[in-house]
Amino acid sequence: MKFFILLFIFTISLFASEQSAEKRVYASILKALFPEKTIVKVWSDKSEKGALFSKLDGVRVVAQKKDADILMIFGPEDIENCDKMIFANGYLVFRRSKGKAIGGFYWQKGRANLTFIKKNLEKEGIRLPKSLEKYVEDVE
Amino acid sequence: MKKILILMTLGKTFLLGSENFDALLTSYEEESSGSKITKSESAGFVDLYTRKDLDRMQARTLGDITKLFTIPFISRTSLNTTLFSKPSQNGVPTSGVRIYINDHDITPSAYRSGAMICDSITLDFIDYVEVYRSSASIEFGNEPSTVVIKLYTKRPAKEEGSKIRLTGDNKGSAYLSAYSAKTLTGEMSYLAYANVNEIQRDVYYNQGAALKSDSSNRNFYANLNYRSWTFEIGGFTSRGDSLLGLGVNVTPETTKRDVNYLYGHITKKFDNGVRAQVSVDSIVTDAQMIDRGGIITAGYGSVESYKFNNSENVYSLILDKTFKTSTNSLYIGGFVKHKTVAVDETFDGASTDFSTNYTLYSLFLENKYDIDTTTTLVASLKGDTYRYETKSIKDTNEYIFRLGAIKNIDKFQIKAFYTRTYYTAPLSVLYSGDSDTLYKTNGNLNFSQPTLYSLGVAYRGKKHFFNIRSSYIVLSNPIKYDMQEGFVNKNQTNYTQYEASYTYKYTKDSKISLDAYYGQREDLEEYSAPYGGHIVAYNSYGDFDLFNLLDYRAGYSNFGVSATPSYDWTSSIVYHATEDLLFGLKGENILDKGYKQLYRGLEYGINVFDRKFWLNMEYQF
């Protein structure tokens, strides 16, 4: 009986994982950046994206930047004096924040792009899993 | 128990974490397609052509996509403009097909001056194309048609770059296009596009006269998006030869045609959900036809030379709003269109001119109600009033009414529509000034009114898709031309059409489709191919993309001439040298057995598509 209950939970759990590709992209990014954390605290400058992050397993959206492990930036947020890990979402944000951001997820030339910035990964002491190594670039 | 739960969590992480990230990004790209928002299942039978499809077929113009159409299929008129024709029929009335770039109708001509040239509409700045058939077109908030072709432009936020394309064919045609699309700030973005092309086509001969259809075309489009505002300008010029011309013996000396089309369109979305659109269109057409064999006219007998200049302006104001609840969507709106037309004609030495205008007022509403999660009912109503400046044309009130039901049963979808609509009669059949000119016009004509009974069943599995669609159409007051009486309304006719398609998607990037169609007139006459079908294959292997199309149309007879069955094989191969650079080779009508259009006065058919081979290069930066 216990086996069937577990099988049922496992199946439901897999179905629950049938989420949008966008959610799966972000889940993979956060898992790669914080492999040890059971709960990743995320702050976002865009409220509707905050709602998306709150639906990810192992992610908690926080209201204050100071409480976050990573800031998900979508707009013209001032990040100059920020000491938190930053991830850029959108081409203009990525271009503007290349000096600080750990990486970016953005559209360019009609394609979805994922880029991790090598020097900023090294600064944070992050080693990405093999599956994402091809997205690491020397961005100046 | 705890150990098992940990194993399960690890198993789940492994299953999801192991997915190929490139494939995930591709899924994200597909998921982000604008068609997820714009595609409207309730608007009719809808077919979608994605950017990926267009790239793999190396489509240059709308004409390349129309080759895949079933009902109506594509052909060309005796004056080398686009002819949409239903199986067995002569052609669909010109106002029966409308083409939009985003929300702008680029077929607004009141006079039908020959601006309907699909080969003049290039596609490099287009993201995807939706084709609606058996449509009442109400939810597009514009003038009526039963076929709606919607071209959606690339979105700057997804492009963030530029592209240049150069292609040429073995007959000396050349085609160059470039676009740039970027976001300037978070609130401002733009798309700018330009194209020049010189198209060389096969020349035919009749009694020593050359039948030419070369053309020289220029296209441009630009939009600027700022907060809730969108500003668009676009247009094209097309200069070329008009194939047969107007001569009764088809012995043309000159068939020059010059079309200049320009439009501007402003859209504002207000915070309360109201959308306002203001637009202006200008269409100028010049044509010169010389045929020593004589051009038969209604007002001037037989002439050798005919010159035509038509200048049109269309001014539009459209307001609409959608009210949505969890189960109901009510779309309401209205528009005013003012159309002005000025025509100059010269028949040998005699000149005549006239100008006129009319205003079209329209109010519409459409309600979609979800009875439950699987069933949607649609009801639409639109009232149109045409007020003509000249008293020679009777004012007309028309309406469109539609009822529809969409039922989803697991992977099956059933659609049923009842549509009563109408075709606007162009001014060229209603009015020619104080006297008859080329044709004998008739200001007392009633608009033609098709009533469509449509039923479709679709199955959408993971790998297998099929569609069966059927329509029974009753056309009241069809407008025909009679040499004695001029344009007149004829008796009601009936028409039945069937089509079926099957698609097998055997890998993520490869699919094969088969379709077949058949159309039958009430009198069983066949003025064009009565049936036909396609085999279409899209394949990707590493850095190569392949596209193959076999377009079959049955033989038919018209004007005492027979056309044999046609087999048009189009094949395209694309090599992606780098992520940003590609080279392509494309063959069109490779077997030189493509569809031939038959014309009055000509003893043989003329290819709709020439046998051609294109080399293509595209670079993104």
mmCIF file of N, CA and C in Angstrom, chain B residues 125-219:
data_model
loop_
_atom_site.group_PDB
_atom_site.id
_atom_site.type_symbol
_atom_site.label_atom_id
_atom_site.label_comp_id
_atom_site.label_asym_id
_atom_site.label_seq_id
_atom_site.Cartn_x
_atom_site.Cartn_y
_atom_site.Cartn_z
ATOM 1 N N PHE B 125 10.824 40.721 -42.616
ATOM 2 C CA PHE B 125 10.567 41.399 -41.334
ATOM 3 C C PHE B 125 9.368 40.794 -40.601
ATOM 4 N N ILE B 126 8.848 39.713 -41.146
ATOM 5 C CA ILE B 126 7.655 39.078 -40.571
ATOM 6 C C ILE B 126 8.072 37.922 -39.654
ATOM 7 N N ASP B 127 7.453 37.855 -38.485
ATOM 8 C CA ASP B 127 7.787 36.815 -37.516
ATOM 9 C C ASP B 127 7.000 35.532 -37.784
ATOM 10 N N TYR B 128 5.717 35.682 -38.047
ATOM 11 C CA TYR B 128 4.883 34.514 -38.338
ATOM 12 C C TYR B 128 3.620 34.960 -39.067
ATOM 13 N N VAL B 129 2.958 33.994 -39.678
ATOM 14 C CA VAL B 129 1.777 34.300 -40.501
ATOM 15 C C VAL B 129 0.616 33.418 -40.042
ATOM 16 N N GLU B 130 -0.516 34.037 -39.824
ATOM 17 C CA GLU B 130 -1.737 33.281 -39.508
ATOM 18 C C GLU B 130 -2.711 33.430 -40.677
ATOM 19 N N VAL B 131 -3.295 32.329 -41.091
ATOM 20 C CA VAL B 131 -4.271 32.373 -42.186
ATOM 21 C C VAL B 131 -5.603 31.841 -41.658
ATOM 22 N N TYR B 132 -6.616 32.682 -41.710
ATOM 23 C CA TYR B 132 -7.958 32.307 -41.249
ATOM 24 C C TYR B 132 -8.863 32.115 -42.452
ATOM 25 N N ARG B 133 -9.582 31.020 -42.444
ATOM 26 C CA ARG B 133 -10.538 30.770 -43.521
ATOM 27 C C ARG B 133 -11.902 30.485 -42.935
ATOM 28 N N SER B 134 -12.936 30.619 -43.768
ATOM 29 C CA SER B 134 -14.328 30.539 -43.295
ATOM 30 C C SER B 134 -14.524 31.517 -42.150
ATOM 31 N N SER B 135 -13.945 32.689 -42.323
ATOM 32 C CA SER B 135 -13.955 33.675 -41.244
ATOM 33 C C SER B 135 -15.057 34.698 -41.468
ATOM 34 N N ALA B 136 -15.554 35.262 -40.338
ATOM 35 C CA ALA B 136 -16.466 36.400 -40.445
ATOM 36 C C ALA B 136 -15.651 37.676 -40.288
ATOM 37 N N SER B 137 -14.437 37.531 -39.837
ATOM 38 C CA SER B 137 -13.445 38.611 -39.717
ATOM 39 C C SER B 137 -13.829 39.690 -38.726
ATOM 40 N N ILE B 138 -14.908 39.488 -37.967
ATOM 41 C CA ILE B 138 -15.346 40.548 -37.049
ATOM 42 C C ILE B 138 -14.271 40.813 -35.985
ATOM 43 N N GLU B 139 -13.686 39.745 -35.471
ATOM 44 C CA GLU B 139 -12.746 39.976 -34.374
ATOM 45 C C GLU B 139 -11.440 40.619 -34.819
ATOM 46 N N PHE B 140 -11.294 40.879 -36.111
ATOM 47 C CA PHE B 140 -10.139 41.655 -36.559
ATOM 48 C C PHE B 140 -10.493 43.135 -36.658
ATOM 49 N N GLY B 141 -11.753 43.465 -36.313
ATOM 50 C CA GLY B 141 -12.175 44.857 -36.186
ATOM 51 C C GLY B 141 -12.007 45.677 -37.445
ATOM 52 N N ASN B 142 -12.316 45.061 -38.592
ATOM 53 C CA ASN B 142 -12.075 45.794 -39.828
ATOM 54 C C ASN B 142 -13.105 45.376 -40.880
ATOM 55 N N GLU B 143 -12.783 45.597 -42.143
ATOM 56 C CA GLU B 143 -13.746 45.332 -43.207
ATOM 57 C C GLU B 143 -13.922 43.823 -43.431
ATOM 58 N N PRO B 144 -15.049 43.431 -44.050
ATOM 59 C CA PRO B 144 -15.355 42.003 -44.132
ATOM 60 C C PRO B 144 -14.523 41.244 -45.152
ATOM 61 N N SER B 145 -14.279 39.978 -44.866
ATOM 62 C CA SER B 145 -13.679 39.045 -45.827
ATOM 63 C C SER B 145 -13.845 37.646 -45.246
ATOM 64 N N THR B 146 -13.778 36.647 -46.091
ATOM 65 C CA THR B 146 -13.892 35.276 -45.583
ATOM 66 C C THR B 146 -12.519 34.634 -45.403
ATOM 67 N N VAL B 147 -11.493 35.223 -46.028
ATOM 68 C CA VAL B 147 -10.122 34.761 -45.815
ATOM 69 C C VAL B 147 -9.316 35.944 -45.262
ATOM 70 N N VAL B 148 -8.650 35.719 -44.142
ATOM 71 C CA VAL B 148 -7.846 36.770 -43.518
ATOM 72 C C VAL B 148 -6.413 36.254 -43.375
ATOM 73 N N ILE B 149 -5.471 36.992 -43.960
ATOM 74 C CA ILE B 149 -4.058 36.620 -43.841
ATOM 75 C C ILE B 149 -3.397 37.665 -42.953
ATOM 76 N N LYS B 150 -2.920 37.235 -41.796
ATOM 77 C CA LYS B 150 -2.326 38.180 -40.846
ATOM 78 C C LYS B 150 -0.819 37.967 -40.773
ATOM 79 N N LEU B 151 -0.072 39.005 -41.106
ATOM 80 C CA LEU B 151 1.383 38.968 -41.047
ATOM 81 C C LEU B 151 1.805 39.747 -39.797
ATOM 82 N N TYR B 152 2.495 39.080 -38.902
ATOM 83 C CA TYR B 152 2.935 39.748 -37.674
ATOM 84 C C TYR B 152 4.427 40.054 -37.752
ATOM 85 N N THR B 153 4.764 41.304 -37.502
ATOM 86 C CA THR B 153 6.168 41.712 -37.648
ATOM 87 C C THR B 153 7.014 41.211 -36.485
ATOM 88 N N LYS B 154 8.311 41.139 -36.736
ATOM 89 C CA LYS B 154 9.250 40.710 -35.701
ATOM 90 C C LYS B 154 9.213 41.709 -34.546
ATOM 91 N N ARG B 155 9.420 41.178 -33.340
ATOM 92 C CA ARG B 155 9.371 42.038 -32.157
ATOM 93 C C ARG B 155 10.776 42.491 -31.778
ATOM 94 N N PRO B 156 10.987 43.801 -31.663
ATOM 95 C CA PRO B 156 12.328 44.301 -31.354
ATOM 96 C C PRO B 156 12.950 43.643 -30.114
ATOM 97 N N ALA B 157 12.137 43.420 -29.079
ATOM 98 C CA ALA B 157 12.686 42.859 -27.836
ATOM 99 C C ALA B 157 13.219 41.446 -28.040
ATOM 100 N N LYS B 158 12.764 40.761 -29.086
ATOM 101 C CA LYS B 158 13.273 39.411 -29.362
ATOM 102 C C LYS B 158 14.394 39.436 -30.395
ATOM 103 N N GLU B 159 14.427 40.475 -31.201
ATOM 104 C CA GLU B 159 15.439 40.503 -32.266
ATOM 105 C C GLU B 159 16.764 41.068 -31.760
ATOM 106 N N GLU B 160 16.741 42.285 -31.278
ATOM 107 C CA GLU B 160 17.956 42.943 -30.758
ATOM 108 C C GLU B 160 19.124 42.711 -31.718
ATOM 109 N N GLY B 161 18.912 43.053 -32.954
ATOM 110 C CA GLY B 161 19.983 42.853 -33.919
ATOM 111 C C GLY B 161 19.540 43.238 -35.314
ATOM 112 N N SER B 162 20.372 42.928 -36.264
ATOM 113 C CA SER B 162 20.105 43.282 -37.652
ATOM 114 C C SER B 162 20.364 42.074 -38.544
ATOM 115 N N LYS B 163 19.818 42.142 -39.735
ATOM 116 C CA LYS B 163 20.000 41.033 -40.661
ATOM 117 C C LYS B 163 20.033 41.578 -42.080
ATOM 118 N N ILE B 164 20.841 40.944 -42.904
ATOM 119 C CA ILE B 164 20.878 41.305 -44.309
ATOM 120 C C ILE B 164 20.714 40.028 -45.123
ATOM 121 N N ARG B 165 19.977 40.113 -46.217
ATOM 122 C CA ARG B 165 19.712 38.931 -47.041
ATOM 123 C C ARG B 165 19.909 39.289 -48.514
ATOM 124 N N LEU B 166 20.613 38.443 -49.200
ATOM 125 C CA LEU B 166 20.862 38.651 -50.620
ATOM 126 C C LEU B 166 20.548 37.348 -51.345
ATOM 127 N N THR B 167 19.715 37.430 -52.359
ATOM 128 C CA THR B 167 19.376 36.212 -53.092
ATOM 129 C C THR B 167 19.152 36.545 -54.572
ATOM 130 N N GLY B 168 19.420 35.578 -55.409
ATOM 131 C CA GLY B 168 19.248 35.802 -56.839
ATOM 132 C C GLY B 168 18.940 34.485 -57.534
ATOM 133 N N ASP B 169 18.335 34.568 -58.727
ATOM 134 C CA ASP B 169 17.973 33.326 -59.411
ATOM 135 C C ASP B 169 18.672 33.182 -60.762
ATOM 136 N N ASN B 170 18.474 32.043 -61.392
ATOM 137 C CA ASN B 170 19.157 31.720 -62.652
ATOM 138 C C ASN B 170 18.639 32.536 -63.834
ATOM 139 N N LYS B 171 17.527 33.284 -63.628
ATOM 140 C CA LYS B 171 16.985 34.096 -64.726
ATOM 141 C C LYS B 171 17.422 35.558 -64.621
ATOM 142 N N GLY B 172 18.233 35.848 -63.604
ATOM 143 C CA GLY B 172 18.736 37.215 -63.455
ATOM 144 C C GLY B 172 17.996 38.044 -62.418
ATOM 145 N N SER B 173 17.083 37.423 -61.667
ATOM 146 C CA SER B 173 16.394 38.159 -60.610
ATOM 147 C C SER B 173 17.353 38.422 -59.455
ATOM 148 N N ALA B 174 17.154 39.513 -58.747
ATOM 149 C CA ALA B 174 17.972 39.840 -57.578
ATOM 150 C C ALA B 174 17.072 40.373 -56.482
ATOM 151 N N TYR B 175 17.442 40.082 -55.256
ATOM 152 C CA TYR B 175 16.593 40.419 -54.118
ATOM 153 C C TYR B 175 17.506 40.759 -52.948
ATOM 154 N N LEU B 176 17.366 41.957 -52.409
ATOM 155 C CA LEU B 176 18.203 42.392 -51.288
ATOM 156 C C LEU B 176 17.311 42.972 -50.213
ATOM 157 N N SER B 177 17.464 42.494 -48.981
ATOM 158 C CA SER B 177 16.663 43.059 -47.900
ATOM 159 C C SER B 177 17.513 43.189 -46.643
ATOM 160 N N ALA B 178 17.112 44.100 -45.792
ATOM 161 C CA ALA B 178 17.823 44.309 -44.528
ATOM 162 C C ALA B 178 16.855 44.844 -43.497
ATOM 163 N N TYR B 179 17.056 44.417 -42.256
ATOM 164 C CA TYR B 179 16.259 45.018 -41.183
ATOM 165 C C TYR B 179 17.103 45.176 -39.935
ATOM 166 N N SER B 180 16.630 46.057 -39.079
ATOM 167 C CA SER B 180 17.248 46.249 -37.780
ATOM 168 C C SER B 180 16.120 46.389 -36.771
ATOM 169 N N ALA B 181 16.252 45.718 -35.641
ATOM 170 C CA ALA B 181 15.211 45.786 -34.618
ATOM 171 C C ALA B 181 15.876 45.820 -33.259
ATOM 172 N N LYS B 182 15.572 46.828 -32.479
ATOM 173 C CA LYS B 182 16.236 46.968 -31.178
ATOM 174 C C LYS B 182 15.339 47.658 -30.166
ATOM 175 N N THR B 183 15.644 47.414 -28.901
ATOM 176 C CA THR B 183 15.041 48.222 -27.847
ATOM 177 C C THR B 183 16.030 49.323 -27.517
ATOM 178 N N LEU B 184 15.532 50.558 -27.473
ATOM 179 C CA LEU B 184 16.408 51.702 -27.193
ATOM 180 C C LEU B 184 16.468 51.974 -25.698
ATOM 181 N N THR B 185 15.313 51.870 -25.062
ATOM 182 C CA THR B 185 15.244 51.923 -23.600
ATOM 183 C C THR B 185 14.221 50.858 -23.250
ATOM 184 N N GLY B 186 13.949 50.689 -21.977
ATOM 185 C CA GLY B 186 12.940 49.706 -21.580
ATOM 186 C C GLY B 186 11.573 50.035 -22.140
ATOM 187 N N GLU B 187 11.370 51.311 -22.541
ATOM 188 C CA GLU B 187 10.033 51.735 -22.972
ATOM 189 C C GLU B 187 9.954 52.075 -24.445
ATOM 190 N N MET B 188 11.072 52.032 -25.130
ATOM 191 C CA MET B 188 11.059 52.423 -26.544
ATOM 192 C C MET B 188 11.804 51.395 -27.382
ATOM 193 N N SER B 189 11.219 51.039 -28.508
ATOM 194 C CA SER B 189 11.868 50.066 -29.385
ATOM 195 C C SER B 189 11.481 50.374 -30.825
ATOM 196 N N TYR B 190 12.210 49.791 -31.769
ATOM 197 C CA TYR B 190 11.891 50.032 -33.170
ATOM 198 C C TYR B 190 12.223 48.819 -34.029
ATOM 199 N N LEU B 191 11.587 48.793 -35.176
ATOM 200 C CA LEU B 191 11.909 47.835 -36.239
ATOM 201 C C LEU B 191 11.936 48.621 -37.539
ATOM 202 N N ALA B 192 13.001 48.495 -38.310
ATOM 203 C CA ALA B 192 13.083 49.176 -39.610
ATOM 204 C C ALA B 192 13.502 48.159 -40.661
ATOM 205 N N TYR B 193 12.831 48.183 -41.793
ATOM 206 C CA TYR B 193 13.047 47.166 -42.820
ATOM 207 C C TYR B 193 12.991 47.799 -44.211
ATOM 208 N N ALA B 194 13.839 47.328 -45.091
ATOM 209 C CA ALA B 194 13.776 47.786 -46.485
ATOM 210 C C ALA B 194 14.152 46.631 -47.403
ATOM 211 N N ASN B 195 13.557 46.625 -48.578
ATOM 212 C CA ASN B 195 13.814 45.561 -49.548
ATOM 213 C C ASN B 195 13.760 46.143 -50.959
ATOM 214 N N VAL B 196 14.682 45.710 -51.806
ATOM 215 C CA VAL B 196 14.572 46.014 -53.239
ATOM 216 C C VAL B 196 14.680 44.692 -53.980
ATOM 217 N N ASN B 197 13.889 44.509 -54.985
ATOM 218 C CA ASN B 197 14.024 43.283 -55.776
ATOM 219 C C ASN B 197 13.626 43.519 -57.227
ATOM 220 N N GLU B 198 14.345 42.837 -58.075
ATOM 221 C CA GLU B 198 14.083 42.875 -59.521
ATOM 222 C C GLU B 198 13.773 41.439 -59.916
ATOM 223 N N ILE B 199 12.556 41.207 -60.366
ATOM 224 C CA ILE B 199 12.135 39.831 -60.657
ATOM 225 C C ILE B 199 11.989 39.630 -62.167
ATOM 226 N N GLN B 200 12.750 38.696 -62.683
ATOM 227 C CA GLN B 200 12.666 38.342 -64.103
ATOM 228 C C GLN B 200 11.806 37.090 -64.241
ATOM 229 N N ARG B 201 10.851 37.139 -65.143
ATOM 230 C CA ARG B 201 9.965 35.982 -65.322
ATOM 231 C C ARG B 201 9.972 35.518 -66.770
ATOM 232 N N ASP B 202 9.512 34.286 -66.935
ATOM 233 C CA ASP B 202 9.449 33.719 -68.286
ATOM 234 C C ASP B 202 8.572 34.599 -69.189
ATOM 235 N N VAL B 203 8.993 34.722 -70.441
ATOM 236 C CA VAL B 203 8.213 35.484 -71.424
ATOM 237 C C VAL B 203 7.478 34.487 -72.317
ATOM 238 N N TYR B 204 6.213 34.744 -72.566
ATOM 239 C CA TYR B 204 5.419 33.899 -73.463
ATOM 240 C C TYR B 204 5.099 34.713 -74.720
ATOM 241 N N TYR B 205 4.702 34.042 -75.746
ATOM 242 C CA TYR B 205 4.404 34.740 -77.000
ATOM 243 C C TYR B 205 3.044 34.315 -77.535
ATOM 244 N N ASN B 206 2.348 35.291 -78.116
ATOM 245 C CA ASN B 206 1.073 35.005 -78.760
ATOM 246 C C ASN B 206 0.992 35.846 -80.029
ATOM 247 N N GLN B 207 0.894 35.188 -81.163
ATOM 248 C CA GLN B 207 0.854 35.868 -82.468
ATOM 249 C C GLN B 207 1.978 36.902 -82.594
ATOM 250 N N GLY B 208 3.154 36.537 -82.113
ATOM 251 C CA GLY B 208 4.313 37.413 -82.221
ATOM 252 C C GLY B 208 4.443 38.440 -81.111
ATOM 253 N N ALA B 209 3.401 38.606 -80.285
ATOM 254 C CA ALA B 209 3.466 39.588 -79.199
ATOM 255 C C ALA B 209 4.042 38.936 -77.937
ATOM 256 N N ALA B 210 4.926 39.672 -77.256
ATOM 257 C CA ALA B 210 5.537 39.143 -76.038
ATOM 258 C C ALA B 210 4.621 39.377 -74.839
ATOM 259 N N LEU B 211 4.424 38.320 -74.029
ATOM 260 C CA LEU B 211 3.615 38.427 -72.807
ATOM 261 C C LEU B 211 4.598 38.423 -71.636
ATOM 262 N N LYS B 212 4.854 39.598 -71.084
ATOM 263 C CA LYS B 212 5.891 39.743 -70.074
ATOM 264 C C LYS B 212 5.294 40.019 -68.694
ATOM 265 N N SER B 213 6.032 39.631 -67.680
ATOM 266 C CA SER B 213 5.560 39.921 -66.321
ATOM 267 C C SER B 213 6.730 40.195 -65.376
ATOM 268 N N ASP B 214 7.811 40.763 -65.905
ATOM 269 C CA ASP B 214 8.919 41.183 -65.039
ATOM 270 C C ASP B 214 8.426 42.294 -64.111
ATOM 271 N N SER B 215 9.084 42.416 -62.971
ATOM 272 C CA SER B 215 8.694 43.506 -62.070
ATOM 273 C C SER B 215 9.888 44.007 -61.279
ATOM 274 N N SER B 216 9.769 45.250 -60.887
ATOM 275 C CA SER B 216 10.790 45.901 -60.082
ATOM 276 C C SER B 216 10.074 46.408 -58.834
ATOM 277 N N ASN B 217 10.483 45.927 -57.674
ATOM 278 C CA ASN B 217 9.698 46.187 -56.460
ATOM 279 C C ASN B 217 10.545 46.814 -55.354
ATOM 280 N N ARG B 218 9.935 47.669 -54.570
ATOM 281 C CA ARG B 218 10.571 48.276 -53.393
ATOM 282 C C ARG B 218 9.597 48.134 -52.229
ATOM 283 N N ASN B 219 10.099 47.695 -51.092
ATOM 284 C CA ASN B 219 9.270 47.531 -49.884
ATOM 285 C C ASN B 219 9.909 48.263 -48.728
#
